[in-house]
Coordinates of C-alpha atoms in Angstrom, one line a residue:
Chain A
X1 CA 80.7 -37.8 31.5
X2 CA 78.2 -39.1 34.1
X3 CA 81.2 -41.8 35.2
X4 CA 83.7 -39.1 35.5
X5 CA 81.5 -36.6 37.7
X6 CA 80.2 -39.1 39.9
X7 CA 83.6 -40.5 40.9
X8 CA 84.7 -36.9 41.6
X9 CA 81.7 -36.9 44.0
X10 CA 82.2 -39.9 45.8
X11 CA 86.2 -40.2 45.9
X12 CA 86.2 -36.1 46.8
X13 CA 84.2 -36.4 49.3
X14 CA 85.4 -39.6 51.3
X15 CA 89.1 -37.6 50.5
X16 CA 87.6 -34.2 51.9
X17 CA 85.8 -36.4 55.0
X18 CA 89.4 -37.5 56.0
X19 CA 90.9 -34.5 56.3
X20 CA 88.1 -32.5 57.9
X21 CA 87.9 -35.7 60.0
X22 CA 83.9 -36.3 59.8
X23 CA 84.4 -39.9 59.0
X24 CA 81.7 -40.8 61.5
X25 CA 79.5 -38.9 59.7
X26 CA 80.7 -40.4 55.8
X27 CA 79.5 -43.8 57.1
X28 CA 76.2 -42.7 58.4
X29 CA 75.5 -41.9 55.4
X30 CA 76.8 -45.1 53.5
X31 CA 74.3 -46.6 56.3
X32 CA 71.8 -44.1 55.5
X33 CA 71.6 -42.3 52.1
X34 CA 70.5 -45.3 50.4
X35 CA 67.4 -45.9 51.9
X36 CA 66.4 -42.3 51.8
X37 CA 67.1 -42.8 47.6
X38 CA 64.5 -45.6 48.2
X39 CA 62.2 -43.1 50.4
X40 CA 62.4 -40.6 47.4
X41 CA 61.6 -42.8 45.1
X42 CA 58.3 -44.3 46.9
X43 CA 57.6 -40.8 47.4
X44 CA 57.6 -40.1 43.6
X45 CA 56.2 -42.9 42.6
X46 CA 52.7 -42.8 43.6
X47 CA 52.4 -39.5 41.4
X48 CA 54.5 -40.2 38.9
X49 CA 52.3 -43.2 38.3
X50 CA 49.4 -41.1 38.6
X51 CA 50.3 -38.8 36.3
X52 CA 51.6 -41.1 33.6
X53 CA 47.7 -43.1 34.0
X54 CA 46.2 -39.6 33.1
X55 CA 48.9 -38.7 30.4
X56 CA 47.5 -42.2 28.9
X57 CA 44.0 -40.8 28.8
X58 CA 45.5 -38.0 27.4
X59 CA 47.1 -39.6 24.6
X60 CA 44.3 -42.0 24.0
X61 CA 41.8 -39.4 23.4
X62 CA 44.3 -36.6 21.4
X63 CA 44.4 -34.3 23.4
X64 CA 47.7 -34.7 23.2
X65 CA 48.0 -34.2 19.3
X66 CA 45.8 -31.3 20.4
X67 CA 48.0 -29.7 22.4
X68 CA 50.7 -30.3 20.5
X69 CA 49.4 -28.2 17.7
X70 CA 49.7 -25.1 20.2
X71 CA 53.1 -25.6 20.8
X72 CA 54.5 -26.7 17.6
X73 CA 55.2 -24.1 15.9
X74 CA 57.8 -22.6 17.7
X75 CA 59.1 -26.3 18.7
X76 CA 59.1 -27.2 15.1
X77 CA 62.1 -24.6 15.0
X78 CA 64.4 -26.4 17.9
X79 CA 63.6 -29.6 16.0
X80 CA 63.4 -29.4 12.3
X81 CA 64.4 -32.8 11.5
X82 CA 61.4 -34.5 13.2
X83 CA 58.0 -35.3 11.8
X84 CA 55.3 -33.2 12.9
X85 CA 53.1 -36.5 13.2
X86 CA 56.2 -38.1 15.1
X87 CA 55.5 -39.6 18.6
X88 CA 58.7 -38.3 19.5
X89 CA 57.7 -34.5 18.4
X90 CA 54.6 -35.1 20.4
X91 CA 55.7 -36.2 23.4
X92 CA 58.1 -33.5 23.6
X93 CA 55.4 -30.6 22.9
X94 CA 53.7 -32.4 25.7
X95 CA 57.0 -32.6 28.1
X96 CA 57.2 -29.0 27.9
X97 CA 53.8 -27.8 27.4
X98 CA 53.7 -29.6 31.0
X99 CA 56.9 -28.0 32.3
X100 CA 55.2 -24.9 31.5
X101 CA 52.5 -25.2 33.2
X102 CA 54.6 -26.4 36.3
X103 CA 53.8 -29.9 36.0
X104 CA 57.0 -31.4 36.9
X105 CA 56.1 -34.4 37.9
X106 CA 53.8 -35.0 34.7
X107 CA 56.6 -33.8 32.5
X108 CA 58.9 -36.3 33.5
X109 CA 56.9 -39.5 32.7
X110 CA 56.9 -37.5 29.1
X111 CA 59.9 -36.7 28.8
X112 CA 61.6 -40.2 29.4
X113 CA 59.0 -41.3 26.6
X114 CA 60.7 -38.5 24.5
X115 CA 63.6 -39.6 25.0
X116 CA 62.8 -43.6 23.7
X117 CA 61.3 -42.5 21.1
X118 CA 64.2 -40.1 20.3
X119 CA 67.0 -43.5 21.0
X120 CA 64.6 -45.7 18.4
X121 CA 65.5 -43.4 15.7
X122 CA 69.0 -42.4 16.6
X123 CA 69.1 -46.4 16.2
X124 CA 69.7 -46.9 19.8
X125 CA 73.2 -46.1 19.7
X126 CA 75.7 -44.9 22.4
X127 CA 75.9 -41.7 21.2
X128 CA 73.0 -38.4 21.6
X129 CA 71.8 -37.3 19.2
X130 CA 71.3 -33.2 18.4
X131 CA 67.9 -33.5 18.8
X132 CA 68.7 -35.1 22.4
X133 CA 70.8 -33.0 23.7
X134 CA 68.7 -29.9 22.8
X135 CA 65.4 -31.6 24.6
X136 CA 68.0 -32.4 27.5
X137 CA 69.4 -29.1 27.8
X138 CA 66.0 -27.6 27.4
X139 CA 64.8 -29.9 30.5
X140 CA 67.6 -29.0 32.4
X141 CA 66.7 -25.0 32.3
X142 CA 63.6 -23.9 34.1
X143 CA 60.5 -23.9 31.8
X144 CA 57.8 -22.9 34.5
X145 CA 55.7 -20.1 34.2
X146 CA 54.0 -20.0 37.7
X147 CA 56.1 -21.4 40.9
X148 CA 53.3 -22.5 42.3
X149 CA 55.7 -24.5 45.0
X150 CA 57.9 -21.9 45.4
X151 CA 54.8 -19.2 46.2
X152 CA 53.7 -21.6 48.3
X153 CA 56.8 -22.2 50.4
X154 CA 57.1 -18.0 50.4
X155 CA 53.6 -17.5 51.9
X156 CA 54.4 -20.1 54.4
X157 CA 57.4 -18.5 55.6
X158 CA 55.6 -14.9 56.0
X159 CA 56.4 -13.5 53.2
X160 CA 53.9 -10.4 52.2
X161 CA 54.3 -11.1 48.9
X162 CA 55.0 -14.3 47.6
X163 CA 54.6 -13.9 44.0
X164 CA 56.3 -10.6 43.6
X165 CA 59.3 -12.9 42.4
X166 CA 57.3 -13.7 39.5
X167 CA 59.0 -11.0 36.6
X168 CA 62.3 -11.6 38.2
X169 CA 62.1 -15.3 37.3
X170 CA 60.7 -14.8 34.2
X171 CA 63.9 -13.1 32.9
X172 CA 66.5 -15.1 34.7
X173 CA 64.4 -18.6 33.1
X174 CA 64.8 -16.9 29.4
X175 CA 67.9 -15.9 30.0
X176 CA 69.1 -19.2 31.2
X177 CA 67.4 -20.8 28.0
X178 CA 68.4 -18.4 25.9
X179 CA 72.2 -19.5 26.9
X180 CA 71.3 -22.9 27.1
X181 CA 70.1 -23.6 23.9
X182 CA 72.8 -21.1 22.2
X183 CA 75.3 -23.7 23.1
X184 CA 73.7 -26.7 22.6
X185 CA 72.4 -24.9 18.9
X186 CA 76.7 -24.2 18.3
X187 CA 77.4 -27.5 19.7
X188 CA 75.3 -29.0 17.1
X189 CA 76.8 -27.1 14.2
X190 CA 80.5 -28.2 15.1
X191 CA 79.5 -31.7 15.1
X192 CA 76.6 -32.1 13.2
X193 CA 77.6 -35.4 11.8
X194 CA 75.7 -37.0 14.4
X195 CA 72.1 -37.3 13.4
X196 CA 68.7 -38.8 14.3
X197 CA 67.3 -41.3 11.8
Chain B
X1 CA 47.7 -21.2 41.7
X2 CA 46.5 -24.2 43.5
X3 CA 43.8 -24.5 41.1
X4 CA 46.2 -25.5 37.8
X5 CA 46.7 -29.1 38.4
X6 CA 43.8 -30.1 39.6
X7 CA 42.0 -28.3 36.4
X8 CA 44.5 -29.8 34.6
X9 CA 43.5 -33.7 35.3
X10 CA 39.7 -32.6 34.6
X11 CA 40.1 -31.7 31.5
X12 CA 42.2 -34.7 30.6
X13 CA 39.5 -37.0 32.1
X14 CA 36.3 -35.2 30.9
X15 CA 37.9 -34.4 27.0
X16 CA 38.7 -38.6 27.3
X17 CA 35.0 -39.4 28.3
X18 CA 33.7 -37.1 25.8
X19 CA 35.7 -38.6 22.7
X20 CA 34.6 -41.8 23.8
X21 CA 37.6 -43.3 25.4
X22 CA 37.7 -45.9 28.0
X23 CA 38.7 -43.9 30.5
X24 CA 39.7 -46.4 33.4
X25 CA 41.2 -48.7 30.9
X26 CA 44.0 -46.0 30.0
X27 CA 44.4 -44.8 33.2
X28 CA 45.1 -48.2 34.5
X29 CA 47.3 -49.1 31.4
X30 CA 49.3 -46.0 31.8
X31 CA 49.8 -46.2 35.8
X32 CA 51.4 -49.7 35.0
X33 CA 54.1 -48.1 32.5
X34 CA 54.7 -45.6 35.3
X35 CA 55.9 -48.3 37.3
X36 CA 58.3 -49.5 34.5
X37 CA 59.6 -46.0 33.6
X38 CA 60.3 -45.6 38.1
X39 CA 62.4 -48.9 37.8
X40 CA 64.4 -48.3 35.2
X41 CA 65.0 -44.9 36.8
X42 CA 65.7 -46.2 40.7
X43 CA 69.4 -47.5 40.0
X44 CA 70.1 -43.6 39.3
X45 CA 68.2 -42.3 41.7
X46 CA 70.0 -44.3 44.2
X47 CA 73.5 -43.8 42.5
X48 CA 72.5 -39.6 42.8
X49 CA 71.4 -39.4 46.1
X50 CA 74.3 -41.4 47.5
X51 CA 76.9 -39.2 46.4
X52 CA 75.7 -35.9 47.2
X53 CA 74.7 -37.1 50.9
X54 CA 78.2 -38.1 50.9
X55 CA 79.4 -34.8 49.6
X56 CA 76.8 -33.0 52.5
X57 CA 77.8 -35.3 55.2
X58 CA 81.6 -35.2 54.9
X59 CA 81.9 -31.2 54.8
X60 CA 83.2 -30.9 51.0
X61 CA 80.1 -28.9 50.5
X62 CA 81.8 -26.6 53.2
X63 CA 85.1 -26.2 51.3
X64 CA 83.6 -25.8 48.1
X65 CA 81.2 -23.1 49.6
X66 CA 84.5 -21.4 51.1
X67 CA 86.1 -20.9 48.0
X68 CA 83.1 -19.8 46.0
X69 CA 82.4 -17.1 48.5
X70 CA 84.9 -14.4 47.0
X71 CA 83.7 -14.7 43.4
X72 CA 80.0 -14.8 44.5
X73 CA 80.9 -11.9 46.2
X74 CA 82.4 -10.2 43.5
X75 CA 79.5 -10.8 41.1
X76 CA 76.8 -9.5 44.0
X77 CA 75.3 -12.9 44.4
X78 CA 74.9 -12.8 48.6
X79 CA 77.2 -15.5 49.9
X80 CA 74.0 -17.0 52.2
X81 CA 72.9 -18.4 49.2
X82 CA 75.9 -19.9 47.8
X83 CA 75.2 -23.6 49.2
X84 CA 71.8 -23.3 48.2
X85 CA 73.1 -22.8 44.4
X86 CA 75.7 -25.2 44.7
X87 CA 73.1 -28.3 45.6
X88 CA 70.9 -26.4 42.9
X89 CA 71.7 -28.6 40.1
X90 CA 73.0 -31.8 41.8
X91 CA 69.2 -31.7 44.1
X92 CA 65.9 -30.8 44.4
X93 CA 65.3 -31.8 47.4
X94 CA 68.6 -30.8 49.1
X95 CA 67.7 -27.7 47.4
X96 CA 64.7 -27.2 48.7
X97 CA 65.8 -27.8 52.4
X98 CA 68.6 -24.9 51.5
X99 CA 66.0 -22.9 50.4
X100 CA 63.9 -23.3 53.5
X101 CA 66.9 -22.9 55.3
X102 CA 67.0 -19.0 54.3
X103 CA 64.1 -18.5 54.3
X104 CA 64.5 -19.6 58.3
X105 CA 67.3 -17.5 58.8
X106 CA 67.2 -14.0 56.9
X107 CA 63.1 -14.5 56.0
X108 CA 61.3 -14.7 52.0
X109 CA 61.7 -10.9 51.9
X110 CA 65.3 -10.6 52.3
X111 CA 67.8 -9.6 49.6
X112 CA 69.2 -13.3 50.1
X113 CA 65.7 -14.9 50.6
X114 CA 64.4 -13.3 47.2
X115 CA 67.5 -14.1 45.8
X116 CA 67.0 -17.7 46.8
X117 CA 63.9 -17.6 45.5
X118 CA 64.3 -16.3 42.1
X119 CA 67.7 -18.9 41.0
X120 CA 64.9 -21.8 42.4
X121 CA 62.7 -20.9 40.0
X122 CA 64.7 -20.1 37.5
X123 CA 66.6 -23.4 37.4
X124 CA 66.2 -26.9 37.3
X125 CA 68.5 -29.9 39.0
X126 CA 70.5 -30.3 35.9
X127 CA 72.3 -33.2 36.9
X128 CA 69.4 -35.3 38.2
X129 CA 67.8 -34.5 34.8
X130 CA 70.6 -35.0 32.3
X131 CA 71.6 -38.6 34.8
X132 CA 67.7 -39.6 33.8
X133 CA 66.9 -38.8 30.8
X134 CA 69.9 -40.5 29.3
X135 CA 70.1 -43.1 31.8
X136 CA 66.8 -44.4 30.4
X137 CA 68.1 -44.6 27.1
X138 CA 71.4 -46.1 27.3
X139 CA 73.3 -43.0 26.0
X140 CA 77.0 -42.7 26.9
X141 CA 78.6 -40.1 25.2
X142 CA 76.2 -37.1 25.9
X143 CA 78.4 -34.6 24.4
X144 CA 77.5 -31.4 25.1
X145 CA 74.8 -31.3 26.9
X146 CA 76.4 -30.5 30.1
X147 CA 78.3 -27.7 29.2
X148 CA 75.3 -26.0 27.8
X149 CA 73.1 -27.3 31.1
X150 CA 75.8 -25.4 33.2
X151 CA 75.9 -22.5 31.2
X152 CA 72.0 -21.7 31.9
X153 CA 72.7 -22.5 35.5
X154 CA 75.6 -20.2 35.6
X155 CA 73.7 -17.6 34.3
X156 CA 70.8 -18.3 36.4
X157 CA 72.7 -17.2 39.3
X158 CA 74.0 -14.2 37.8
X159 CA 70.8 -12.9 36.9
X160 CA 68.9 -13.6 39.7
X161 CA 71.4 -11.5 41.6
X162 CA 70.5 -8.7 39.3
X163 CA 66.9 -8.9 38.8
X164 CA 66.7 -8.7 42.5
X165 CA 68.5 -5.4 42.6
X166 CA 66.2 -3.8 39.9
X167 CA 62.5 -5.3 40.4
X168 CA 62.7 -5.5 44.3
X169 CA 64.9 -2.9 45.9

């Protein structure tokens, strides 16, 4: 999918550059864009790593298990074929407990955890399995229950109330999910040959 | 808000000392599988970022703006936003620089700059997610995740549009 989409990308846009005649501009940016890929990733990795040596204290000391206790429940539900006690399970509740909590950057060392543990017992194979794609598609919609960022970046353009937004997001984020995880859910059924384990 | 992640880190590091962990030990041990997990992500970072700077820089970003703009239209969603939501899922940070962009222009309190505001926080950058989460892994065939990730951003945009019109009007 990933091969297909990217090629659209890249040949559509060198076609499109042609005939719009900004070709000076298309090889800036084969100059360019790869050193600001390098930028953003310096960029994120002095938090990332951050945040992955605190998630470690975290894990160490349970509050991880701890958390995931609050969260299970309705998790358990999106993910009945894992074990409660699983590392997978737990660093899921943890991915999203931090997406929640608008922790993007603390969710994502968690969620590619998730996501091993997940590929160890779909036996590494090419193919996702349901309980991927649902933590995927889940990852993919907004959990976040306070913008922080997004308040911020309000406030600093004048706005005289940043955080009115708030009920508005709310609805449009469970709504989003709510489709979301209705098709991956149907998905699942029509080809549910495809299991973890 | 400002006060949730810095809480957050305290009570990771006091809750550690207080169940008797070694605290630096972990700390350090974890920032050192951070660097692993950011290597094994970088190739698809860099793959990402090159193709939609390509797809900025040439113009197609233009074109496929252009012919969005009548159905946006027809749906309510203001067509100031419509690059902003097309970059949505593809970048955060391209995004973001939309975002402040209309913000700039029409101001945070506008119909388009609350607009704006609500579809960024009520979606994510689908493709940047999906590319890394199964890049890590090795999966190929990621069946239908992307249909479903679409979906939620399709409807994120039509609901933002709408939840504007009730809450904030």
């Amino acid at each position: 999918m990933l091969n297909i989409i990217w090629s659209l990308l890249v040949v559509g846009s060198i076609i499109c550059s042609l005939c719009l005649g900004t070709t000076q501009a298309l090889s800036d940016t084969f100059a360019d864009s790869a050193a600001d890929a390098i930028q953003l990733l310096l960029t994120l990795t002095g938090v990332i790593c951050l945040w992955s040596g605190l998630m470690k204290i975290a894990e160490r000391s349970g509050l991880n298990a701890l958390l995931s206790k609050l969260f299970a429940p309705p998790l358990r539900l999106l993910f009945p074929r894992l074990d409660k006690d699983s590392a997978a399970f737990e660093a899921i509740t943890m991915n999203i407990t931090a997406n929640l909590l608008g922790l993007g950057n603390t969710a994502t060392p968690m969620g590619l955890k998730a996501m091993r543990e997940l590929d160890r017992l779909n036996g590494g194979r090419d193919t996702a399995c349901d309980e991927m794609v649902i933590f995927v598609v889940m990852n993919t919609a907004s959990l976040q229950l306070f913008p922080t960022m997004l308040g911020t970046l309000r406030s600093g353009y004048g706005s005289r109330a940043p955080f009115e937004i708030l009920v508005p997001v709310w609805i449009s984020s469970a709504a989003a999910l709510t489709v979301a995880l209705t098709i991956a859910l149907c998905g699942n059924r029509l080809s549910r040959r495809r299991l973890c384990g | 808000m400002g006060f949730i992640m810095p809480a957050f880190a305290g009570v990771i590091i006091l809750y550690g000392f207080i169940r008797r962990v070694p605290v630096f030990d972990a700390f350090i041990e974890g920032v050192r599988e951070g660097f692993f997990t950011l290597l094994q992500i970088a190739p698809t970072i860099l793959g990402l970022v090159f193709a939609v700077s390509l797809l900025r820089n040439s113009g197609a970003i233009n074109v496929i703006c252009a012919a969005v703009a009548p159905a946006a239209n027809a749906v309510g969603f203001p067509k100031e936003v419509v690059p902003m939501a097309m970059l949505r899922p593809v970048s955060g940070s391209g995004s973001t620089a939309l975002l402040v962009s209309v913000f700039e222009q029409y101001g945070p309190d506008s119909f388009a700059g609350r607009v704006a505001s609500v579809l960024a926080g009520s979606s994510e950058t689908t493709f940047y997610a999906t590319a890394m989460y199964f890049g890590c892994v090795g999966v190929k065939n990621i069946r239908h995740t992307l249909v479903a990730a679409i979906a939620a951003d399709l409807t994120a945009m039509l609901i933002s549009a709408v939840m504007v019109g009730i809450f904030l009007s």
